[in-house]
Each structure stands twice: as C-alpha cells, then as structure tokens.
Short mmCIF file of C-alpha atoms and ligand atoms in Angstrom, two decimals:
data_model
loop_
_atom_site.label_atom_id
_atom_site.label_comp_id
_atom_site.label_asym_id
_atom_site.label_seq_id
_atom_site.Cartn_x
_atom_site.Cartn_y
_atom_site.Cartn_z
CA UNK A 1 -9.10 15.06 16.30
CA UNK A 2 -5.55 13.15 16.41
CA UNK A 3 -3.26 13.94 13.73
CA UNK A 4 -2.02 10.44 13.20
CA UNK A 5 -2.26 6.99 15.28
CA UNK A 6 -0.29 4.47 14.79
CA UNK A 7 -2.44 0.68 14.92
CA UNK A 8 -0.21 -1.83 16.10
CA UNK A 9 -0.73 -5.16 17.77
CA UNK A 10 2.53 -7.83 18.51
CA UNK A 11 0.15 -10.45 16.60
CA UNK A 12 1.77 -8.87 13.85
CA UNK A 13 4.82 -10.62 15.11
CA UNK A 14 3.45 -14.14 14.90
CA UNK A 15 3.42 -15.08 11.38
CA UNK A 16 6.70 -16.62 11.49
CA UNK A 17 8.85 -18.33 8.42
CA UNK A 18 9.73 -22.01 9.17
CA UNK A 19 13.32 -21.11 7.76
CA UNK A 20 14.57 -17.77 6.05
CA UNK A 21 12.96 -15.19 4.35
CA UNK A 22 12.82 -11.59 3.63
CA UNK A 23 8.93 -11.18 4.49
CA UNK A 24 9.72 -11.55 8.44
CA UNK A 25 8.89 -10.79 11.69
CA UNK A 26 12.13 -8.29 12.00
CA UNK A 27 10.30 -6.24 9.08
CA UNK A 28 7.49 -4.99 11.77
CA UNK A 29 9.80 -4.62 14.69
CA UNK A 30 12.29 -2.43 13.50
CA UNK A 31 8.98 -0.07 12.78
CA UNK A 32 7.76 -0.51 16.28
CA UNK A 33 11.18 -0.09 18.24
CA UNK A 34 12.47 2.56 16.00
CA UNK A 35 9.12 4.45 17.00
CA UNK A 36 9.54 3.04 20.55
CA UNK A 37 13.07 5.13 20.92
CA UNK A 38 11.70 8.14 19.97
CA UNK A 39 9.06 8.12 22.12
CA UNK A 40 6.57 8.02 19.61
CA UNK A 41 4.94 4.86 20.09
CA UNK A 42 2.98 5.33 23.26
CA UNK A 43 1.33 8.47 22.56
CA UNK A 44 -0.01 7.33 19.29
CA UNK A 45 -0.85 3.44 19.74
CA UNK A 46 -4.11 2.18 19.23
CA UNK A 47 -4.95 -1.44 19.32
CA UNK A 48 -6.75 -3.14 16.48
CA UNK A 49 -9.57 -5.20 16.49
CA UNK A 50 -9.51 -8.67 14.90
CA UNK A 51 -11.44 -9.06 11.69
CA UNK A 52 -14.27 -11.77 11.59
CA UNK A 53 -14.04 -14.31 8.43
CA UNK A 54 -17.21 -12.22 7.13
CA UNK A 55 -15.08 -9.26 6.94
CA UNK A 56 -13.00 -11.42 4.65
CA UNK A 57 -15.92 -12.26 2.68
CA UNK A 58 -16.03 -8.28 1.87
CA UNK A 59 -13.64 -8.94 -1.15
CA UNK A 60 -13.03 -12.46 -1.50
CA UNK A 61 -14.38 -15.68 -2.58
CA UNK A 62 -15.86 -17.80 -0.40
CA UNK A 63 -14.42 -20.95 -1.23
CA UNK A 64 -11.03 -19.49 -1.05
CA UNK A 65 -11.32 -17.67 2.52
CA UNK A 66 -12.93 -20.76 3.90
CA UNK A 67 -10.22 -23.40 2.26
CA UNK A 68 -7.14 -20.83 3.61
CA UNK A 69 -9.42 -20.60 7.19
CA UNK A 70 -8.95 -24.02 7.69
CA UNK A 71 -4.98 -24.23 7.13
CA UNK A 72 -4.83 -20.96 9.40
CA UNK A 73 -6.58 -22.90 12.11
CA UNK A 74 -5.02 -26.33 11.68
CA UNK A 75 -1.95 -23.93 12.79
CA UNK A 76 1.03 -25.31 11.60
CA UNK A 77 4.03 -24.53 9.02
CA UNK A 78 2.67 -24.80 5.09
CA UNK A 79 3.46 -23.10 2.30
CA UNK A 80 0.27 -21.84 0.18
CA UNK A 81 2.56 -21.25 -2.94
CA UNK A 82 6.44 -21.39 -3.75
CA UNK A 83 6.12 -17.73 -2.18
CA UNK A 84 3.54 -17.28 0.30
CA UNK A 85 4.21 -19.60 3.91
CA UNK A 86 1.99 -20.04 6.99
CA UNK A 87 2.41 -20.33 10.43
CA UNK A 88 1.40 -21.16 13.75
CA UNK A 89 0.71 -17.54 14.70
CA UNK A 90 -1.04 -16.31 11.22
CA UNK A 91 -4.28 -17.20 11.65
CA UNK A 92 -3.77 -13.91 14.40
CA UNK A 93 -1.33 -12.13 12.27
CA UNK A 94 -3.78 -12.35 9.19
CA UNK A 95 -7.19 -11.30 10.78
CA UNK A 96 -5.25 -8.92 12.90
CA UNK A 97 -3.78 -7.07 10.05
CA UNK A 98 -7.54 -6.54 8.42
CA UNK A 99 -9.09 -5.40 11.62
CA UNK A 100 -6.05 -2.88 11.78
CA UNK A 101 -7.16 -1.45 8.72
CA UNK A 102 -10.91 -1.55 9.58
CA UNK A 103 -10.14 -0.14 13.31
CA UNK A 104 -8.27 2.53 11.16
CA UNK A 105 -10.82 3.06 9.26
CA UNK A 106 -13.60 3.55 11.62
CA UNK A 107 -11.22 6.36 13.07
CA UNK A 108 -10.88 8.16 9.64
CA UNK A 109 -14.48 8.05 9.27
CA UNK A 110 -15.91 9.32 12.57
CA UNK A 111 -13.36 11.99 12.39
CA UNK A 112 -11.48 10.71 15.71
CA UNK A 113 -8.00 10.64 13.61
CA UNK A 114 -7.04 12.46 10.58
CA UNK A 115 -4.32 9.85 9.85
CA UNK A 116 -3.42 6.27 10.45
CA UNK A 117 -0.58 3.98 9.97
CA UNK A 118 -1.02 0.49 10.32
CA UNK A 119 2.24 -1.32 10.23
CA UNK A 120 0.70 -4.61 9.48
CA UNK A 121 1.77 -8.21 8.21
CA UNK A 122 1.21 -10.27 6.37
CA UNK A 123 0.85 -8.13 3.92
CA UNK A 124 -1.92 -7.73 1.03
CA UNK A 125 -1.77 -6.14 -2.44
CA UNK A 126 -1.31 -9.32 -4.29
CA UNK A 127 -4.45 -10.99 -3.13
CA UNK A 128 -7.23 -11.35 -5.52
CA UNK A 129 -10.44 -12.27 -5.02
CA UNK A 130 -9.48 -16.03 -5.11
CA UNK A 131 -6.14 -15.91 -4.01
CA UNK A 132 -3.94 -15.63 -6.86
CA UNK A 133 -4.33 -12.11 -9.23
CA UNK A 134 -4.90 -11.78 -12.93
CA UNK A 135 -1.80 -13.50 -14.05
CA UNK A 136 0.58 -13.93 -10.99
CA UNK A 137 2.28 -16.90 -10.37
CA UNK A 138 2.20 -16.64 -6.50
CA UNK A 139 -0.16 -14.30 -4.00
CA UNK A 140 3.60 -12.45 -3.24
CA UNK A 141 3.44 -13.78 0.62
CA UNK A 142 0.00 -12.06 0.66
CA UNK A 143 -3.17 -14.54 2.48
CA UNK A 144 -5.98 -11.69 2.97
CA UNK A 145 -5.93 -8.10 0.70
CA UNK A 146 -5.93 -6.09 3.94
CA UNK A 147 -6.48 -2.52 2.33
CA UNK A 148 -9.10 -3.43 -0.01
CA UNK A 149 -10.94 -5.01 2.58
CA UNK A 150 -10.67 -1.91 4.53
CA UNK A 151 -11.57 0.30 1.31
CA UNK A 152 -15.29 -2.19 0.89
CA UNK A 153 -15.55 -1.90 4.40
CA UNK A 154 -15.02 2.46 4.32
CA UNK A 155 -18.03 1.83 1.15
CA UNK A 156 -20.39 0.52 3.47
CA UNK A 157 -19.67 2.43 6.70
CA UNK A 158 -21.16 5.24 4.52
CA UNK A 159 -18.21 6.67 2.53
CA UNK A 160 -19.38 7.38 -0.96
CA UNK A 161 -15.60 7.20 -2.87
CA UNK A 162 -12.61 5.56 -1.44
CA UNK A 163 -8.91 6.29 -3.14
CA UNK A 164 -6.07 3.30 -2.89
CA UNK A 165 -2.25 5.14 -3.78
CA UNK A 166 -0.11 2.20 -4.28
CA UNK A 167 3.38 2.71 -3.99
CA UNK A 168 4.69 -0.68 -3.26
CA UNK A 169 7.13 -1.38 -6.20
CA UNK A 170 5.09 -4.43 -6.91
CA UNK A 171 1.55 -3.54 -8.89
CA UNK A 172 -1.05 -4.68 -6.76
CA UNK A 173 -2.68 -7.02 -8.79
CA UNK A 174 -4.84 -8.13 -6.11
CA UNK A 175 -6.41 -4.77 -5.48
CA UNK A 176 -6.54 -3.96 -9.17
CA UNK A 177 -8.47 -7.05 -9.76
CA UNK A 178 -11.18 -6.63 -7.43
CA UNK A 179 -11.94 -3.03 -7.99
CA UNK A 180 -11.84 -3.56 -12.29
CA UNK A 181 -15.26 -2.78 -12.18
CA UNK A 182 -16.33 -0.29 -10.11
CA UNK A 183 -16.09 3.63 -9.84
CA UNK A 184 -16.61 3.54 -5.97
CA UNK A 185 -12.66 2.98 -5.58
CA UNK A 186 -9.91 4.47 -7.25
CA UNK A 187 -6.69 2.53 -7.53
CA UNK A 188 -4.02 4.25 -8.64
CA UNK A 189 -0.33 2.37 -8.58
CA UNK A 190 2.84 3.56 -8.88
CA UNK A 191 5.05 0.69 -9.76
CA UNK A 192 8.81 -1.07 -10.93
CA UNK A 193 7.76 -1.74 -14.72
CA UNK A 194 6.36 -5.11 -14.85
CA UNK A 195 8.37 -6.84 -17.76
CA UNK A 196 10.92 -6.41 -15.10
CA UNK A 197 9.37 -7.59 -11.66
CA UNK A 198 6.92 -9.92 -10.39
CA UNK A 199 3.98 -9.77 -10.47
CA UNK A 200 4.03 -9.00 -14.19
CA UNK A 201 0.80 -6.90 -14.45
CA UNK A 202 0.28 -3.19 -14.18
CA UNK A 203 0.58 -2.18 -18.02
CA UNK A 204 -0.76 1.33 -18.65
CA UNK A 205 -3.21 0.30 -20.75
CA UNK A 206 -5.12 -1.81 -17.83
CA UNK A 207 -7.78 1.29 -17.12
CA UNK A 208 -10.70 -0.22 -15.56
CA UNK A 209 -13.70 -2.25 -16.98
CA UNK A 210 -17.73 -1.13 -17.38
CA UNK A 211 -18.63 1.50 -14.66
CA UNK A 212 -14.84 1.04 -13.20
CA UNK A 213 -13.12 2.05 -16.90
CA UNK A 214 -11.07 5.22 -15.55
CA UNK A 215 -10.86 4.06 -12.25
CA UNK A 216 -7.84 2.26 -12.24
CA UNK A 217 -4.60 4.18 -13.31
CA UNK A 218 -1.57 2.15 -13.88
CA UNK A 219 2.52 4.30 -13.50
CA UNK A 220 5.09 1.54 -14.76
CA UNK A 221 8.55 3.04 -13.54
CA UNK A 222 11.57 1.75 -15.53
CA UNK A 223 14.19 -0.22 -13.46
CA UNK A 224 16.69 2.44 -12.20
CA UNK A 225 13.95 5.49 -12.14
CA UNK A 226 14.75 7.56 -9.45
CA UNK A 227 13.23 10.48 -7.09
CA UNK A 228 13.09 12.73 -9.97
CA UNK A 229 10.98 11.38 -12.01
CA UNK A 230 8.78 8.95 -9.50
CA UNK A 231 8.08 12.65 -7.68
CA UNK A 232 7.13 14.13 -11.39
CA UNK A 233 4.47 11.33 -11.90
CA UNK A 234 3.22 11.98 -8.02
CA UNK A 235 3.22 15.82 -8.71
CA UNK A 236 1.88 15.73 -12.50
CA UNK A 237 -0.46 12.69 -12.35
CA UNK A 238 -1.13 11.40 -8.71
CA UNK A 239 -2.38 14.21 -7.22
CA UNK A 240 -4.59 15.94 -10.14
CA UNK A 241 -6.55 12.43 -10.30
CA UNK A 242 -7.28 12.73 -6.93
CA UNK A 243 -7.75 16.54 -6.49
CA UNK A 244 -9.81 15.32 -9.63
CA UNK A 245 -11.35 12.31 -7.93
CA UNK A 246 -12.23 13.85 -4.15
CA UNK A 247 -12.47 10.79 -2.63
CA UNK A 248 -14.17 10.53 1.09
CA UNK A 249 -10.61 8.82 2.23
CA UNK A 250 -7.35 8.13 0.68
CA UNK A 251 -5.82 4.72 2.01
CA UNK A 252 -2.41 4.09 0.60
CA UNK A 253 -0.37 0.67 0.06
CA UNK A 254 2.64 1.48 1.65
CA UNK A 255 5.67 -0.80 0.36
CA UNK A 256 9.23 0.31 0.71
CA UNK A 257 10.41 -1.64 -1.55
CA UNK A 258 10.91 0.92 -4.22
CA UNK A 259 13.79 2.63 -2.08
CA UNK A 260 16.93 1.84 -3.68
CA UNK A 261 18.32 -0.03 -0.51
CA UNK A 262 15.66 -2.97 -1.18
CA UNK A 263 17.19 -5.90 -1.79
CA UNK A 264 14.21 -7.68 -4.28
CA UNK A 265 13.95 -4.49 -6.40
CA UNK A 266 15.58 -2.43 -9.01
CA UNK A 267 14.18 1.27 -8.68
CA UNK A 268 16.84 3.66 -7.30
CA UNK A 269 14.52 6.02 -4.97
CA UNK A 270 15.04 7.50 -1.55
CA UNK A 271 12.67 8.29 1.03
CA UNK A 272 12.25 11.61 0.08
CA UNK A 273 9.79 10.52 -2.50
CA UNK A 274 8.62 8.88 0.29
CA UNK A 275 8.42 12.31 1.59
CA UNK A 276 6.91 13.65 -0.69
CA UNK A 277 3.96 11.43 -0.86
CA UNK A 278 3.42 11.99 2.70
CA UNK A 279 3.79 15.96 2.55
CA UNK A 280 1.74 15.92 -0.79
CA UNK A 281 -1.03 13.79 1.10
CA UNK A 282 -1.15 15.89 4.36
CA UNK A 283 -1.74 19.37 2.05
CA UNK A 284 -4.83 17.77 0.68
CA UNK A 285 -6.17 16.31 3.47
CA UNK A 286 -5.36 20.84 4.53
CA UNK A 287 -6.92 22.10 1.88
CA UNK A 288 -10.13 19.97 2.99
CA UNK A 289 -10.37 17.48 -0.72
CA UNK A 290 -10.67 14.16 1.55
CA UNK A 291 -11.44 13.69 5.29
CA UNK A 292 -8.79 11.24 6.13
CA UNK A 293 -5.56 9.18 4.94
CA UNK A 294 -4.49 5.80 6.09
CA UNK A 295 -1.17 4.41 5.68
CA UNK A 296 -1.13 0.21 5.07
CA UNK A 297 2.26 -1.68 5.16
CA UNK A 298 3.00 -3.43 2.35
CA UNK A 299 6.57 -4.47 1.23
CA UNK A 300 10.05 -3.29 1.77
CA UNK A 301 12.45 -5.42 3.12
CA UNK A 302 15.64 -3.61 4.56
CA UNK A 303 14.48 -2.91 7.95
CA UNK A 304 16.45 0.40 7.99
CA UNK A 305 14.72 1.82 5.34
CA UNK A 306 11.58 0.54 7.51
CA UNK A 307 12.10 2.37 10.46
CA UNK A 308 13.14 5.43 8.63
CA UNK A 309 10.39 5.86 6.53
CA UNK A 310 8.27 5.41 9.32
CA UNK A 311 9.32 7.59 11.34
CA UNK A 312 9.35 10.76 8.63
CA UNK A 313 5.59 9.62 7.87
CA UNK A 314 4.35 10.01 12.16
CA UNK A 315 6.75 13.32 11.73
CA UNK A 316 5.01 15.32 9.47
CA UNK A 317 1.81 14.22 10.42
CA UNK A 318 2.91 15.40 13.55
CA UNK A 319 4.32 18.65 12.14
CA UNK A 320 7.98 17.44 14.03
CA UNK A 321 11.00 18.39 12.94
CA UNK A 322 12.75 15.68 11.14
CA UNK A 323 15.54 15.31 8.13
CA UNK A 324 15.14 12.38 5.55
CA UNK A 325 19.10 11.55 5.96
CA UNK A 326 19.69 11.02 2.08
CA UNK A 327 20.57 12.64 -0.94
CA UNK A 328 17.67 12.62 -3.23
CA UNK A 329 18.17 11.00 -6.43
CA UNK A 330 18.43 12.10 -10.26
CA UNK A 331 17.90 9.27 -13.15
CA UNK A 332 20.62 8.73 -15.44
CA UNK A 333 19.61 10.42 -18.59
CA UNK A 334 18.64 7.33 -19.85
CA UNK A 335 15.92 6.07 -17.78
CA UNK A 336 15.10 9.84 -17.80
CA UNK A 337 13.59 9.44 -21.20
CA UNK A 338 12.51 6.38 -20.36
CA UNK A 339 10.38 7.33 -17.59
CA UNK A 340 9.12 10.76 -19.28
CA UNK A 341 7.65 8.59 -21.93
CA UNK A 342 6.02 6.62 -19.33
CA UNK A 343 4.36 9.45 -17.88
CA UNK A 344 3.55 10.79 -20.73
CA UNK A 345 1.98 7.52 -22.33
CA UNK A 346 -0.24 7.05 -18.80
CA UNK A 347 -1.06 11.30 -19.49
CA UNK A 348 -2.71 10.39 -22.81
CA UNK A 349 -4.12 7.72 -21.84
CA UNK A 350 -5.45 8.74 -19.14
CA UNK A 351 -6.69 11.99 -20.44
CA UNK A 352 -9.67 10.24 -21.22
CA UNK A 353 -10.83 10.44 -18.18
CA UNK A 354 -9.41 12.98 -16.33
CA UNK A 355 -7.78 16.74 -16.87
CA UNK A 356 -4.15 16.31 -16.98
CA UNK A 357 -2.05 18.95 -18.53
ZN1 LIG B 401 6.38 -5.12 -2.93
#
C-alpha cells in the first residue's frame, strides 16, 4: 500500500483568468514545482481520470450542470458571477479536478494508497447543489463541488460513512448544503467567523436537518485566532467527532487560506496547525479508526504558503524529515476569550450528539 500519492494533471493549469486574479494558474504550480525540486513529484504522481457529466449529476442539479456544460464547451472567457470566471481550458480543468478526487478515491478504497493529495482547481466548497449555496452571493470561483462529489461517489463504491474536515477559512456552504440531510457524510468545518468573511454562513447553530441533524458541525474562528486555539478546537472537538464518528474515509477541504500570510483573510495561523491536522490525521488512520484520508485543494492564495504546506503534508505521510519554518502562533488575549467561547458554544451544542468533554 502507498503511503501517499499525489493526483496531478497540467489540465489543472488551464482554467485561466482573462485578466488578474488571485484564484490562478500560479496557485497549482508553485505546488507542483515546489514538489518537483524535491524530488517528490515523480515517485508519487498519479494521473487522474476525467469525470463524466453523470458524475456531476452525483450532487448537483441537473439543470444547473447541463446550463454551466454548455458555457464550458462553448469555450471561451465568461464570468458565471462577479466572482467565479471561465475559460477556454475549464471545461478540462473542471472535470479534471472531480475525476482527481474520484481516481483518489478509488485508491483509498481498494486499499492501493493510504493517502492522497489532489492539488486541484478550480476549486469546490462553495458549490451547492444549484450553483450558488444557502445564502452566498457568488459560488467563490467554485463551478463543480469536487470533494462532495468524490464523498457520493466513496457512498456508492461501497463505503458505508464518509467524513469531509474543512479547513478552508471560507465555510463550505456548498458541501454543507448538500449533505443537510443525511448521516452518511459528516461535514465538519473549521472556519474565519462568518459575520466577518464571505460566504456568510457557517453559524454554530447550523447542525444538520432530519436523519443528517448532528452531522454537520460548524467551528466559527474569530478574525485574528491563531494556532493556539484553531489546534484546541482540532484536538478537543475535531478529532473526538470523528474517533466518535469512524468514518470508512476522511476526505478533507484543504484551503490555505487561513494561514496568516493569505492575502483575502483575517485568521493569524501558521502551518503548523496545518501540521497538526496532518499529524493528527495520519495517527488515526495508525490506530486503524478509518481506512484512508484524501487531501482536496481548496483556497489559499500566497503561493509560498502553497508549496510549503504541501510539502510538510507528502512529508509526514512519508515519515521524512521536515521543519514547518515558522513560529507557531498565540492569540492575543482577546480573541483568546473570544475563541474559547466559540469552542465552548459548538461543545454544548454539539454535545447533543456526540461525547465531548
Ligand atoms: Zn477559502
């Protein structure tokens, strides 16, 4: 069994902006060079398949796959909100990017890999089941939800309970939206509070509805929050759901957009929370509570950061030698008692449902 791959295609590359912005091309291939120099790349690549528009049908609406298949394939610059652009090259970029996740997938679940990481883009989260989520104004430059297609996908491949760990600093409305109702996936997000950052949903209160109330756990970080207390709410209320949970795989929305570096964000954390989501991860897929893990790109948009974080998440899974390069961070007293009553608001509510001390 491989301890990570890494599922990578340059079609990634061809969902271009018509002018500037920060969800770009460079995003990817500071991932894929960085990973390149240190020799990492070869040994690990595996090459995705290309998702059909049925896949698509998985999670969304018809109407809305087939009215956004036939911009992709008319194949020139448009925007599909003030946000969210295509290209010439995403009609590959976009089916690409699923069929990472469902290649990954497939790995995870015939026990070929233990771990994936699927540096794909456009990216996903915000895409409900008709586009635009709950109340967003824009899909966030998201066209197709990528991991949730993947997590429906793991469902009928045969895996009984699938486990989404959001840590994008945008909630993923999308996701949380089309798993509301069910029990069958887990969606836990950690998140920049959203009275403070698009898309403006993620409230702690938002739990789940009929057989999914209790599946959906919401961590609202206040702006500034930094690796102390975003590693307390992975420690205290993360990982007990899941231990709690034992999902058949754990797939995780990957932004880096919480790091303090990221220019569209206001959270002040390093990648050694980073760290220790990946470390935290790997010692439960040890101790045997879930067969696989599967790292989706989401966000982040200082291609440093990128790279980095990248390269400490194919380390560990490795078991190579690596340092994280930052000092970690401690919240100014302040947001300290912010964010402990945060945690301790999603620990009561979310007692409910599961046994958190
Ligand atoms: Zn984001």
């Amino acid at each position: 069994m491989r301890k990570i791959v890494v599922i990578y295609d340059d079609a990634f590359l061809k969902h271009a902006p018509p002018r500037y912005h920060c969800e770009s091309p460079a995003r990817v291939r500071s991932i894929v060079e960085h990973l390149k120099e240190l020799g990492l790349l070869d040994k690990l690549l595996v090459k995705p398949r290309q998702a059909s528009v049925e896949d698509l049908y998985l999670v969304h609406d018809k109407n809305y796959v087939d009215i956004v298949m036939r911009l992709l394939e008319k194949g020139t610059h448009t925007y599909i909100d003030g946000d969210t652009y295509i290209s010439p090259g995403t009609r590959d970029a976009a089916l690409t990017a699923v069929g990472a996740v469902m290649t990954g997938v497939d790995l995870l679940l015939s026990g070929e890999a233990q771990c994936f990481f699927a540096p794909v883009r456009p990216p996903g989260h915000h895409a409900g089941v008709a586009g635009r989520a709950l109340t967003a104004p824009t899909q966030g430059f998201c066209i197709f939800n990528n991991i949730a297609i993947g997590a429906e996908y793991a469902l009928r491949r045969g895996a009984k309970k699938v486990a989404i760990v959001d840590i994008d600093a945008h909630h993923g409305n999308g996701t949380q939206e089309i798993f509301y109702t069910t029990d069958k996936v887990l969606y836990i997000s950690l998140h920049q509070d959203p009275l403070t950052l698009y898309p403006g949903t993620g409230f702690i209160h938002e739990v789940g509805e009929g057989a999914g109330e209790g599946f959906n756990v919401n961590i609202p970080m206040p702006p500034g929050s930094c690796d102390d207390v975003y590693i307390q709410a992975l420690e205290e209320i993360v990982m007990p759901i899941l231990e709690q949970y034992r999902p058949d795989i754990v797939l995780v929305s990957l932004g880096f957009d919480a790091h303090t570096n990221d220019p569209l964000t206001g959270l002040d954390i390093t990648l050694h929370t980073y760290e220790a989501l990946f470390l935290m991860l790997k010692r439960g897929l040890e101790k045997g509570l879930f067969r696989g893990v599967g790292y989706v790109l989401e966000g982040g948009y200082d291609t440093g950061v990128l790279a980095k974080g990248s390269e400490i998440l194919v380390k560990i899974m490795l078991g190579e030698d690596y340092s994280v390069g930052e000092k970690e961070t401690e919240s100014p007293q302040a947001i300290q008692q912010k964010a402990r009553r945060v945690l301790k608001e999603v620990r009561e509510v979310q007692s409910r449902y599961w046994n958190l001390k």
